[in-house]
Amino acid sequence: MDYNNLLVEINDGLGIVTFNRPKALNALNRKTLEEFIDIVNSLNANDDVNVVIITGAGEKAFIAGADIAEMKDMKPLEARQFMKLGHEAISGLEELQKPVIAAVNGFALGGGAELTLACDFSFASENAKFGFPEVSLGIFPGFGGTQRLPRLIGKARAKELILTGKMISAQEAFEIGMVNRVIPTKDLLSETIKVASTIASNSTIGVKLAKAVIDKGYNLDLANGRALERSSISLCFAGEDQKKRMTAFLEKGK
Ligand code: DAK
């Protein structure tokens, strides 16, 4: 598929996807969601990609939400189709078997903030702003935000953000656990690439299974989560990678 609204770069084990509609602050329209579904599937299947980074084009926005101009006159059936597309895009992202880091380089609002919640973790530039302004537009977060945000930051904080629709700074987002780090704006992508490269240099199977076990175990009780961990870790011993890495460690010591 040719992408009009996304830029995709694959290098050194990293896949960098940039939402690229800067004139509309990278707002998510149908076309962008369709392209995003396609690229997520293709990155998942691409053995040259170990870690994915998602960011926005321009200096102002990561993603300023779903495209309000496109949504304004939607009939219920169209809204339902839009919802299906959005869910496919965001669930596909969440289920990607490789780590995904959001490099939030400006406004992350509405659907844009919701998209960060489906990533494994997020870094934000100092000028980033987060918010869920949907209730001011006569709707409420519909790309999983009402479910993922309370799980990430707690129910009361999520309600405050979603019900007021207020915007918060990158620093506030850090303090409530929505982002892992706040990074000077000019360094955001390079610092994100450094962390992604560290992950990419680790065992592909180890990283993939660790992500899967954390995600699948999160909603289990501890005993079942530990059972899942035990059964999954044995798979690491099935291939060559663990043997090579352990041998290399032991030989380095000689
Ligand atoms: N959609 C479309 N265009 C947008 C946009 C958006 N979300 N955000 C910004 N733009 C456009 C502006 O209209 C403007 O276009 P022109 O006038 O130049 O043609 C251009 O981007 C630059 O924006 P501004 O001129 O407004 O720039 P400012 O610096 O003054 O303000 C801002 C920046 C980010 C504070 C402001 O643009 C803003 O408040 N934008 C809207 C943010 C917002 O409300 N986002 C939430 C959208 S609602 C659903 C599932 C999910 C959703 C909906 C339904 N279903 C399941 C059915 C999700 C909904 C949302 O995300």
PDB file of C-alpha atoms and ligand atoms in Angstrom:
ATOM      1  CA  MET A   1       0.000   0.000   0.000  1.00  0.00           C
ATOM      2  CA  ASP A   2       1.188   3.541  -0.726  1.00  0.00           C
ATOM      3  CA  TYR A   3       0.912   5.818   2.268  1.00  0.00           C
ATOM      4  CA  ASN A   4      -0.253   9.420   1.898  1.00  0.00           C
ATOM      5  CA  ASN A   5      -0.664  10.269   5.557  1.00  0.00           C
ATOM      6  CA  LEU A   6       2.130   8.233   7.134  1.00  0.00           C
ATOM      7  CA  LEU A   7       5.898   8.260   6.771  1.00  0.00           C
ATOM      8  CA  VAL A   8       7.613   4.960   7.426  1.00  0.00           C
ATOM      9  CA  GLU A   9      11.301   4.409   7.969  1.00  0.00           C
ATOM     10  CA  ILE A  10      12.892   1.039   8.695  1.00  0.00           C
ATOM     11  CA  ASN A  11      16.483   1.030   9.887  1.00  0.00           C
ATOM     12  CA  ASP A  12      18.672  -1.004  12.250  1.00  0.00           C
ATOM     13  CA  GLY A  13      15.815  -3.062  13.646  1.00  0.00           C
ATOM     14  CA  LEU A  14      13.571  -0.036  14.227  1.00  0.00           C
ATOM     15  CA  GLY A  15      10.380   0.874  12.407  1.00  0.00           C
ATOM     16  CA  ILE A  16       9.551   4.565  12.782  1.00  0.00           C
ATOM     17  CA  VAL A  17       5.998   5.528  11.835  1.00  0.00           C
ATOM     18  CA  THR A  18       5.259   9.259  11.590  1.00  0.00           C
ATOM     19  CA  PHE A  19       1.677  10.512  11.309  1.00  0.00           C
ATOM     20  CA  ASN A  20       2.016  13.052   8.537  1.00  0.00           C
ATOM     21  CA  ARG A  21      -0.864  15.502   8.171  1.00  0.00           C
ATOM     22  CA  PRO A  22       0.797  18.460   9.870  1.00  0.00           C
ATOM     23  CA  LYS A  23      -1.668  20.994   8.397  1.00  0.00           C
ATOM     24  CA  ALA A  24      -4.450  19.259  10.348  1.00  0.00           C
ATOM     25  CA  LEU A  25      -2.147  18.610  13.321  1.00  0.00           C
ATOM     26  CA  ASN A  26      -1.992  14.966  12.227  1.00  0.00           C
ATOM     27  CA  ALA A  27      -5.683  14.395  12.995  1.00  0.00           C
ATOM     28  CA  LEU A  28      -6.908  10.849  12.381  1.00  0.00           C
ATOM     29  CA  ASN A  29      -9.237  10.591   9.404  1.00  0.00           C
ATOM     30  CA  ARG A  30     -10.483   7.354   7.831  1.00  0.00           C
ATOM     31  CA  LYS A  31      -7.689   7.230   5.264  1.00  0.00           C
ATOM     32  CA  THR A  32      -5.022   7.607   7.966  1.00  0.00           C
ATOM     33  CA  LEU A  33      -6.604   4.859  10.070  1.00  0.00           C
ATOM     34  CA  GLU A  34      -6.729   2.529   7.043  1.00  0.00           C
ATOM     35  CA  GLU A  35      -3.077   3.206   6.293  1.00  0.00           C
ATOM     36  CA  PHE A  36      -2.178   2.705   9.942  1.00  0.00           C
ATOM     37  CA  ILE A  37      -3.921  -0.696  10.073  1.00  0.00           C
ATOM     38  CA  ASP A  38      -1.917  -1.726   7.026  1.00  0.00           C
ATOM     39  CA  ILE A  39       1.455  -0.561   8.361  1.00  0.00           C
ATOM     40  CA  VAL A  40       0.912  -2.168  11.774  1.00  0.00           C
ATOM     41  CA  ASN A  41       0.188  -5.528  10.101  1.00  0.00           C
ATOM     42  CA  SER A  42       3.171  -5.173   7.858  1.00  0.00           C
ATOM     43  CA  LEU A  43       5.580  -4.205  10.700  1.00  0.00           C
ATOM     44  CA  ASN A  44       4.317  -7.156  12.723  1.00  0.00           C
ATOM     45  CA  ALA A  45       5.223  -9.509   9.882  1.00  0.00           C
ATOM     46  CA  ASN A  46       8.579  -7.870   9.072  1.00  0.00           C
ATOM     47  CA  ASP A  47      11.496  -9.749  10.652  1.00  0.00           C
ATOM     48  CA  ASP A  48      13.757  -6.726  10.080  1.00  0.00           C
ATOM     49  CA  VAL A  49      11.764  -4.770  12.643  1.00  0.00           C
ATOM     50  CA  ASN A  50      12.211  -5.432  16.363  1.00  0.00           C
ATOM     51  CA  VAL A  51      10.849  -2.227  17.879  1.00  0.00           C
ATOM     52  CA  VAL A  52       8.354   0.341  16.601  1.00  0.00           C
ATOM     53  CA  ILE A  53       8.343   4.073  17.342  1.00  0.00           C
ATOM     54  CA  ILE A  54       5.270   6.213  16.672  1.00  0.00           C
ATOM     55  CA  THR A  55       5.515   9.982  16.358  1.00  0.00           C
ATOM     56  CA  GLY A  56       3.940  12.969  14.595  1.00  0.00           C
ATOM     57  CA  ALA A  57       5.190  15.235  11.816  1.00  0.00           C
ATOM     58  CA  GLY A  58       5.840  18.919  12.472  1.00  0.00           C
ATOM     59  CA  GLU A  59       6.730  20.748  15.627  1.00  0.00           C
ATOM     60  CA  LYS A  60       3.287  21.216  17.034  1.00  0.00           C
ATOM     61  CA  ALA A  61       1.426  17.963  17.289  1.00  0.00           C
ATOM     62  CA  PHE A  62       1.697  14.259  17.859  1.00  0.00           C
ATOM     63  CA  ILE A  63      -1.979  13.692  16.926  1.00  0.00           C
ATOM     64  CA  ALA A  64      -4.661  16.291  17.741  1.00  0.00           C
ATOM     65  CA  GLY A  65      -7.378  13.637  17.825  1.00  0.00           C
ATOM     66  CA  ALA A  66      -9.846  12.143  15.413  1.00  0.00           C
ATOM     67  CA  ASP A  67     -10.577  14.404  12.440  1.00  0.00           C
ATOM     68  CA  ILE A  68     -13.388  16.683  13.595  1.00  0.00           C
ATOM     69  CA  ALA A  69     -14.097  17.935  10.056  1.00  0.00           C
ATOM     70  CA  GLU A  70     -14.665  14.363   8.888  1.00  0.00           C
ATOM     71  CA  MET A  71     -16.716  13.368  11.954  1.00  0.00           C
ATOM     72  CA  LYS A  72     -18.975  16.416  12.151  1.00  0.00           C
ATOM     73  CA  ASP A  73     -21.712  15.207   9.789  1.00  0.00           C
ATOM     74  CA  MET A  74     -21.395  11.476  10.378  1.00  0.00           C
ATOM     75  CA  LYS A  75     -24.639   9.525  10.683  1.00  0.00           C
ATOM     76  CA  PRO A  76     -24.788   6.834  13.389  1.00  0.00           C
ATOM     77  CA  LEU A  77     -23.952   4.092  10.883  1.00  0.00           C
ATOM     78  CA  GLU A  78     -20.897   6.008   9.635  1.00  0.00           C
ATOM     79  CA  ALA A  79     -19.840   6.643  13.230  1.00  0.00           C
ATOM     80  CA  ARG A  80     -20.118   2.915  13.821  1.00  0.00           C
ATOM     81  CA  GLN A  81     -17.920   2.175  10.794  1.00  0.00           C
ATOM     82  CA  PHE A  82     -15.460   4.806  11.960  1.00  0.00           C
ATOM     83  CA  MET A  83     -15.441   3.179  15.386  1.00  0.00           C
ATOM     84  CA  LYS A  84     -14.718  -0.207  13.789  1.00  0.00           C
ATOM     85  CA  LEU A  85     -11.793   1.272  11.890  1.00  0.00           C
ATOM     86  CA  GLY A  86     -10.467   3.036  14.997  1.00  0.00           C
ATOM     87  CA  HIS A  87     -10.749  -0.099  17.105  1.00  0.00           C
ATOM     88  CA  GLU A  88      -9.030  -2.200  14.457  1.00  0.00           C
ATOM     89  CA  ALA A  89      -6.208   0.357  14.275  1.00  0.00           C
ATOM     90  CA  ILE A  90      -5.718   0.738  18.013  1.00  0.00           C
ATOM     91  CA  SER A  91      -6.243  -2.917  18.955  1.00  0.00           C
ATOM     92  CA  GLY A  92      -3.849  -3.908  16.159  1.00  0.00           C
ATOM     93  CA  LEU A  93      -1.309  -1.536  17.671  1.00  0.00           C
ATOM     94  CA  GLU A  94      -1.841  -2.907  21.169  1.00  0.00           C
ATOM     95  CA  GLU A  95      -1.545  -6.478  19.932  1.00  0.00           C
ATOM     96  CA  LEU A  96       1.610  -5.866  17.898  1.00  0.00           C
ATOM     97  CA  GLN A  97       4.063  -8.518  19.069  1.00  0.00           C
ATOM     98  CA  LYS A  98       6.981  -6.076  19.153  1.00  0.00           C
ATOM     99  CA  PRO A  99       7.491  -3.238  21.626  1.00  0.00           C
ATOM    100  CA  VAL A 100       5.949   0.071  20.578  1.00  0.00           C
ATOM    101  CA  ILE A 101       7.088   3.409  22.006  1.00  0.00           C
ATOM    102  CA  ALA A 102       5.161   6.644  21.452  1.00  0.00           C
ATOM    103  CA  ALA A 103       7.414   9.689  21.039  1.00  0.00           C
ATOM    104  CA  VAL A 104       4.862  12.378  21.802  1.00  0.00           C
ATOM    105  CA  ASN A 105       6.137  15.576  20.189  1.00  0.00           C
ATOM    106  CA  GLY A 106       3.274  18.023  20.827  1.00  0.00           C
ATOM    107  CA  PHE A 107      -0.501  17.883  21.212  1.00  0.00           C
ATOM    108  CA  ALA A 108      -1.795  14.376  21.962  1.00  0.00           C
ATOM    109  CA  LEU A 109      -5.513  14.968  22.225  1.00  0.00           C
ATOM    110  CA  GLY A 110      -8.598  12.769  22.066  1.00  0.00           C
ATOM    111  CA  GLY A 111      -7.906   9.822  19.755  1.00  0.00           C
ATOM    112  CA  GLY A 112      -4.233  10.857  19.718  1.00  0.00           C
ATOM    113  CA  ALA A 113      -3.939  10.507  23.495  1.00  0.00           C
ATOM    114  CA  GLU A 114      -5.904   7.259  23.268  1.00  0.00           C
ATOM    115  CA  LEU A 115      -3.413   5.926  20.740  1.00  0.00           C
ATOM    116  CA  THR A 116      -0.542   6.485  23.208  1.00  0.00           C
ATOM    117  CA  LEU A 117      -2.408   4.337  25.740  1.00  0.00           C
ATOM    118  CA  ALA A 118      -2.205   1.355  23.378  1.00  0.00           C
ATOM    119  CA  CYS A 119       1.601   1.710  23.089  1.00  0.00           C
ATOM    120  CA  ASP A 120       3.876  -0.100  25.528  1.00  0.00           C
ATOM    121  CA  PHE A 121       5.094   3.209  26.924  1.00  0.00           C
ATOM    122  CA  SER A 122       5.448   6.833  25.941  1.00  0.00           C
ATOM    123  CA  PHE A 123       8.090   9.533  26.113  1.00  0.00           C
ATOM    124  CA  ALA A 124       7.010  13.153  25.788  1.00  0.00           C
ATOM    125  CA  SER A 125       8.766  16.287  24.630  1.00  0.00           C
ATOM    126  CA  GLU A 126       8.718  19.216  27.051  1.00  0.00           C
ATOM    127  CA  ASN A 127       6.155  21.008  24.878  1.00  0.00           C
ATOM    128  CA  ALA A 128       3.760  18.029  24.661  1.00  0.00           C
ATOM    129  CA  LYS A 129       0.210  18.402  25.932  1.00  0.00           C
ATOM    130  CA  PHE A 130      -2.279  15.656  26.665  1.00  0.00           C
ATOM    131  CA  GLY A 131      -6.042  15.788  26.963  1.00  0.00           C
ATOM    132  CA  PHE A 132      -9.363  14.141  26.247  1.00  0.00           C
ATOM    133  CA  PRO A 133     -11.542  17.028  24.993  1.00  0.00           C
ATOM    134  CA  GLU A 134     -14.252  14.772  23.532  1.00  0.00           C
ATOM    135  CA  VAL A 135     -16.949  15.714  26.059  1.00  0.00           C
ATOM    136  CA  SER A 136     -16.622  19.338  24.904  1.00  0.00           C
ATOM    137  CA  LEU A 137     -17.554  18.092  21.401  1.00  0.00           C
ATOM    138  CA  GLY A 138     -20.658  16.140  22.391  1.00  0.00           C
ATOM    139  CA  ILE A 139     -19.019  12.712  22.467  1.00  0.00           C
ATOM    140  CA  PHE A 140     -16.629  10.864  24.778  1.00  0.00           C
ATOM    141  CA  PRO A 141     -13.390   8.931  24.160  1.00  0.00           C
ATOM    142  CA  GLY A 142     -14.239   6.111  21.766  1.00  0.00           C
ATOM    143  CA  PHE A 143     -10.912   4.542  20.873  1.00  0.00           C
ATOM    144  CA  GLY A 144     -10.579   2.621  24.147  1.00  0.00           C
ATOM    145  CA  GLY A 145      -9.689   5.630  26.317  1.00  0.00           C
ATOM    146  CA  THR A 146     -12.448   5.089  28.861  1.00  0.00           C
ATOM    147  CA  GLN A 147     -11.043   1.610  29.491  1.00  0.00           C
ATOM    148  CA  ARG A 148      -7.271   1.995  29.130  1.00  0.00           C
ATOM    149  CA  LEU A 149      -6.821   5.329  30.913  1.00  0.00           C
ATOM    150  CA  PRO A 150      -8.297   4.182  34.282  1.00  0.00           C
ATOM    151  CA  ARG A 151      -6.159   1.051  34.110  1.00  0.00           C
ATOM    152  CA  LEU A 152      -3.045   3.174  33.588  1.00  0.00           C
ATOM    153  CA  ILE A 153      -3.562   6.104  35.975  1.00  0.00           C
ATOM    154  CA  GLY A 154      -6.442   5.006  38.229  1.00  0.00           C
ATOM    155  CA  LYS A 155     -10.177   5.530  37.966  1.00  0.00           C
ATOM    156  CA  ALA A 156     -10.494   8.852  39.788  1.00  0.00           C
ATOM    157  CA  ARG A 157      -7.691  10.576  37.874  1.00  0.00           C
ATOM    158  CA  ALA A 158      -9.042   9.201  34.578  1.00  0.00           C
ATOM    159  CA  LYS A 159     -12.503  10.526  35.402  1.00  0.00           C
ATOM    160  CA  GLU A 160     -11.110  13.963  36.192  1.00  0.00           C
ATOM    161  CA  LEU A 161      -9.283  14.119  32.847  1.00  0.00           C
ATOM    162  CA  ILE A 162     -12.124  12.690  30.739  1.00  0.00           C
ATOM    163  CA  LEU A 163     -14.986  14.568  32.417  1.00  0.00           C
ATOM    164  CA  THR A 164     -13.286  17.977  32.464  1.00  0.00           C
ATOM    165  CA  GLY A 165     -11.659  17.572  29.039  1.00  0.00           C
ATOM    166  CA  LYS A 166      -8.801  19.722  30.363  1.00  0.00           C
ATOM    167  CA  MET A 167      -5.319  19.645  28.871  1.00  0.00           C
ATOM    168  CA  ILE A 168      -2.304  18.730  30.961  1.00  0.00           C
ATOM    169  CA  SER A 169       1.393  19.369  30.407  1.00  0.00           C
ATOM    170  CA  ALA A 170       4.008  16.720  29.704  1.00  0.00           C
ATOM    171  CA  GLN A 171       5.259  17.133  33.285  1.00  0.00           C
ATOM    172  CA  GLU A 172       1.770  16.514  34.723  1.00  0.00           C
ATOM    173  CA  ALA A 173       1.374  13.505  32.415  1.00  0.00           C
ATOM    174  CA  PHE A 174       4.667  12.187  33.781  1.00  0.00           C
ATOM    175  CA  GLU A 175       3.570  12.719  37.380  1.00  0.00           C
ATOM    176  CA  ILE A 176       0.382  10.666  36.916  1.00  0.00           C
ATOM    177  CA  GLY A 177       2.119   7.887  34.996  1.00  0.00           C
ATOM    178  CA  MET A 178       0.861   8.574  31.478  1.00  0.00           C
ATOM    179  CA  VAL A 179       4.417   8.981  30.178  1.00  0.00           C
ATOM    180  CA  ASN A 180       7.663   7.415  31.354  1.00  0.00           C
ATOM    181  CA  ARG A 181       9.944  10.376  30.631  1.00  0.00           C
ATOM    182  CA  VAL A 182       9.852  14.054  29.654  1.00  0.00           C
ATOM    183  CA  ILE A 183      12.659  14.895  27.243  1.00  0.00           C
ATOM    184  CA  PRO A 184      13.880  18.239  25.828  1.00  0.00           C
ATOM    185  CA  THR A 185      11.976  18.703  22.581  1.00  0.00           C
ATOM    186  CA  LYS A 186      15.011  18.665  20.282  1.00  0.00           C
ATOM    187  CA  ASP A 187      16.225  15.370  21.779  1.00  0.00           C
ATOM    188  CA  LEU A 188      12.911  13.479  21.850  1.00  0.00           C
ATOM    189  CA  LEU A 189      13.396  11.308  18.785  1.00  0.00           C
ATOM    190  CA  SER A 190      17.113  10.621  19.318  1.00  0.00           C
ATOM    191  CA  GLU A 191      16.540   9.642  22.966  1.00  0.00           C
ATOM    192  CA  THR A 192      13.598   7.441  21.971  1.00  0.00           C
ATOM    193  CA  ILE A 193      15.746   5.793  19.296  1.00  0.00           C
ATOM    194  CA  LYS A 194      18.449   5.095  21.909  1.00  0.00           C
ATOM    195  CA  VAL A 195      16.005   3.284  24.176  1.00  0.00           C
ATOM    196  CA  ALA A 196      14.420   1.455  21.232  1.00  0.00           C
ATOM    197  CA  SER A 197      17.879   0.385  20.022  1.00  0.00           C
ATOM    198  CA  THR A 198      18.740  -1.033  23.445  1.00  0.00           C
ATOM    199  CA  ILE A 199      15.563  -3.103  23.311  1.00  0.00           C
ATOM    200  CA  ALA A 200      16.280  -4.126  19.708  1.00  0.00           C
ATOM    201  CA  SER A 201      19.760  -5.349  20.679  1.00  0.00           C
ATOM    202  CA  ASN A 202      18.276  -7.766  23.221  1.00  0.00           C
ATOM    203  CA  SER A 203      16.989 -11.237  22.472  1.00  0.00           C
ATOM    204  CA  THR A 204      14.064 -10.986  20.056  1.00  0.00           C
ATOM    205  CA  ILE A 205      12.304 -13.978  21.563  1.00  0.00           C
ATOM    206  CA  GLY A 206      13.013 -12.817  25.144  1.00  0.00           C
ATOM    207  CA  VAL A 207      11.615  -9.340  24.461  1.00  0.00           C
ATOM    208  CA  LYS A 208       8.601 -10.650  22.564  1.00  0.00           C
ATOM    209  CA  LEU A 209       7.662 -13.157  25.262  1.00  0.00           C
ATOM    210  CA  ALA A 210       8.292 -10.686  28.101  1.00  0.00           C
ATOM    211  CA  LYS A 211       5.888  -8.220  26.474  1.00  0.00           C
ATOM    212  CA  ALA A 212       3.277 -10.935  25.879  1.00  0.00           C
ATOM    213  CA  VAL A 213       3.517 -12.314  29.415  1.00  0.00           C
ATOM    214  CA  ILE A 214       3.259  -8.860  31.026  1.00  0.00           C
ATOM    215  CA  ASP A 215       0.221  -8.013  28.871  1.00  0.00           C
ATOM    216  CA  LYS A 216      -1.569 -11.339  29.232  1.00  0.00           C
ATOM    217  CA  GLY A 217      -0.687 -11.730  32.906  1.00  0.00           C
ATOM    218  CA  TYR A 218      -1.819  -8.210  33.843  1.00  0.00           C
ATOM    219  CA  ASN A 219      -5.444  -9.198  34.246  1.00  0.00           C
ATOM    220  CA  LEU A 220      -4.727 -12.578  35.862  1.00  0.00           C
ATOM    221  CA  ASP A 221      -4.293 -13.282  39.554  1.00  0.00           C
ATOM    222  CA  LEU A 222      -0.677 -13.673  40.679  1.00  0.00           C
ATOM    223  CA  ALA A 223      -0.687 -17.490  40.744  1.00  0.00           C
ATOM    224  CA  ASN A 224      -2.022 -17.751  37.187  1.00  0.00           C
ATOM    225  CA  GLY A 225       0.280 -14.972  36.007  1.00  0.00           C
ATOM    226  CA  ARG A 226       3.273 -16.816  37.431  1.00  0.00           C
ATOM    227  CA  ALA A 227       2.097 -20.052  35.783  1.00  0.00           C
ATOM    228  CA  LEU A 228       1.943 -18.217  32.464  1.00  0.00           C
ATOM    229  CA  GLU A 229       5.461 -16.892  33.062  1.00  0.00           C
ATOM    230  CA  ARG A 230       6.781 -20.388  33.851  1.00  0.00           C
ATOM    231  CA  SER A 231       5.260 -21.987  30.782  1.00  0.00           C
ATOM    232  CA  SER A 232       6.382 -19.182  28.471  1.00  0.00           C
ATOM    233  CA  ILE A 233       9.992 -18.928  29.607  1.00  0.00           C
ATOM    234  CA  SER A 234      10.670 -22.525  28.625  1.00  0.00           C
ATOM    235  CA  LEU A 235      10.133 -21.444  24.993  1.00  0.00           C
ATOM    236  CA  CYS A 236      13.291 -19.307  25.239  1.00  0.00           C
ATOM    237  CA  PHE A 237      15.274 -22.532  25.591  1.00  0.00           C
ATOM    238  CA  ALA A 238      13.887 -23.943  22.346  1.00  0.00           C
ATOM    239  CA  GLY A 239      16.048 -21.940  19.923  1.00  0.00           C
ATOM    240  CA  GLU A 240      19.672 -20.996  19.409  1.00  0.00           C
ATOM    241  CA  ASP A 241      19.512 -17.421  20.678  1.00  0.00           C
ATOM    242  CA  GLN A 242      19.596 -18.171  24.417  1.00  0.00           C
ATOM    243  CA  LYS A 243      22.454 -20.675  23.935  1.00  0.00           C
ATOM    244  CA  LYS A 244      24.474 -18.197  21.863  1.00  0.00           C
ATOM    245  CA  ARG A 245      23.952 -15.355  24.309  1.00  0.00           C
ATOM    246  CA  MET A 246      24.795 -17.412  27.395  1.00  0.00           C
ATOM    247  CA  THR A 247      27.841 -18.937  25.689  1.00  0.00           C
ATOM    248  CA  ALA A 248      29.041 -15.480  24.672  1.00  0.00           C
ATOM    249  CA  PHE A 249      28.701 -14.298  28.273  1.00  0.00           C
ATOM    250  CA  LEU A 250      30.700 -17.239  29.627  1.00  0.00           C
ATOM    251  CA  GLU A 251      33.407 -17.028  26.964  1.00  0.00           C
ATOM    252  CA  LYS A 252      33.869 -13.302  27.513  1.00  0.00           C
ATOM    253  CA  GLY A 253      34.733 -14.103  31.114  1.00  0.00           C
ATOM    254  CA  LYS A 254      37.623 -16.399  30.111  1.00  0.00           C
TER     255      LYS A 254
HETATM  256  N1  DAK B   1      -9.518  17.481  13.512  1.00  0.00           N
HETATM  257  C1  DAK B   1      -9.449  18.198  12.356  1.00  0.00           C
HETATM  258  N2  DAK B   1      -8.684  19.284  12.199  1.00  0.00           N
HETATM  259  C2  DAK B   1      -7.941  19.681  13.257  1.00  0.00           C
HETATM  260  C3  DAK B   1      -7.960  18.977  14.491  1.00  0.00           C
HETATM  261  C4  DAK B   1      -8.790  17.828  14.592  1.00  0.00           C
HETATM  262  N3  DAK B   1      -8.853  17.070  15.691  1.00  0.00           N
HETATM  263  N4  DAK B   1      -7.151  19.618  15.356  1.00  0.00           N
HETATM  264  C5  DAK B   1      -6.635  20.671  14.670  1.00  0.00           C
HETATM  265  N5  DAK B   1      -7.116  20.710  13.415  1.00  0.00           N
HETATM  266  C6  DAK B   1      -6.810  21.671  12.367  1.00  0.00           C
HETATM  267  C7  DAK B   1      -7.460  23.018  12.647  1.00  0.00           C
HETATM  268  O1  DAK B   1      -8.800  23.014  12.222  1.00  0.00           O
HETATM  269  C8  DAK B   1      -6.599  23.932  11.822  1.00  0.00           C
HETATM  270  O2  DAK B   1      -6.960  23.825  10.473  1.00  0.00           O
HETATM  271  P1  DAK B   1      -7.021  25.093   9.497  1.00  0.00           P
HETATM  272  O3  DAK B   1      -7.966  26.034  10.146  1.00  0.00           O
HETATM  273  O4  DAK B   1      -5.603  25.620   9.490  1.00  0.00           O
HETATM  274  O5  DAK B   1      -7.475  24.547   8.194  1.00  0.00           O
HETATM  275  C9  DAK B   1      -5.218  23.342  11.968  1.00  0.00           C
HETATM  276  O6  DAK B   1      -5.412  21.976  12.368  1.00  0.00           O
HETATM  277  C10 DAK B   1      -4.374  24.013  13.045  1.00  0.00           C
HETATM  278  O7  DAK B   1      -5.117  24.030  14.247  1.00  0.00           O
HETATM  279  P2  DAK B   1      -5.432  25.372  15.060  1.00  0.00           P
HETATM  280  O8  DAK B   1      -5.439  26.557  14.165  1.00  0.00           O
HETATM  281  O9  DAK B   1      -6.638  25.107  15.879  1.00  0.00           O
HETATM  282  O10 DAK B   1      -4.128  25.448  15.992  1.00  0.00           O
HETATM  283  P3  DAK B   1      -4.003  26.087  17.428  1.00  0.00           P
HETATM  284  O11 DAK B   1      -2.562  26.122  17.749  1.00  0.00           O
HETATM  285  O12 DAK B   1      -4.773  27.364  17.524  1.00  0.00           O
HETATM  286  O13 DAK B   1      -4.725  25.049  18.408  1.00  0.00           O
HETATM  287  C11 DAK B   1      -5.225  22.830  19.259  1.00  0.00           C
HETATM  288  C12 DAK B   1      -4.187  23.764  18.556  1.00  0.00           C
HETATM  289  C13 DAK B   1      -4.683  21.424  19.241  1.00  0.00           C
HETATM  290  C14 DAK B   1      -5.416  23.293  20.703  1.00  0.00           C
HETATM  291  C15 DAK B   1      -6.576  22.953  18.490  1.00  0.00           C
HETATM  292  O14 DAK B   1      -6.304  22.713  17.109  1.00  0.00           O
HETATM  293  C16 DAK B   1      -7.591  21.975  18.957  1.00  0.00           C
HETATM  294  O15 DAK B   1      -8.200  22.150  20.027  1.00  0.00           O
HETATM  295  N6  DAK B   1      -7.824  20.940  18.131  1.00  0.00           N
HETATM  296  C17 DAK B   1      -8.889  19.961  18.403  1.00  0.00           C
HETATM  297  C18 DAK B   1      -8.466  19.013  19.472  1.00  0.00           C
HETATM  298  C19 DAK B   1      -9.573  18.061  19.821  1.00  0.00           C
HETATM  299  O16 DAK B   1     -10.667  18.464  20.235  1.00  0.00           O
HETATM  300  N7  DAK B   1      -9.276  16.788  19.662  1.00  0.00           N
HETATM  301  C20 DAK B   1     -10.220  15.722  19.968  1.00  0.00           C
HETATM  302  C21 DAK B   1     -10.955  15.384  18.724  1.00  0.00           C
HETATM  303  S1  DAK B   1     -12.272  14.300  19.114  1.00  0.00           S
HETATM  304  C22 DAK B   1     -15.156   7.651  17.846  1.00  0.00           C
HETATM  305  C23 DAK B   1     -14.000   7.242  18.402  1.00  0.00           C
HETATM  306  C24 DAK B   1     -13.051   8.171  18.780  1.00  0.00           C
HETATM  307  C25 DAK B   1     -13.286   9.487  18.627  1.00  0.00           C
HETATM  308  C26 DAK B   1     -14.442   9.883  18.067  1.00  0.00           C
HETATM  309  C27 DAK B   1     -15.406   8.980  17.679  1.00  0.00           C
HETATM  310  N8  DAK B   1     -16.124   6.717  17.455  1.00  0.00           N
HETATM  311  C28 DAK B   1     -15.947   5.391  17.934  1.00  0.00           C
HETATM  312  C29 DAK B   1     -17.219   7.052  16.659  1.00  0.00           C
HETATM  313  C30 DAK B   1     -12.286  10.438  19.008  1.00  0.00           C
HETATM  314  C31 DAK B   1     -12.607  11.729  19.015  1.00  0.00           C
HETATM  315  C32 DAK B   1     -11.603  12.771  19.092  1.00  0.00           C
HETATM  316  O17 DAK B   1     -10.417  12.566  19.073  1.00  0.00           O
END
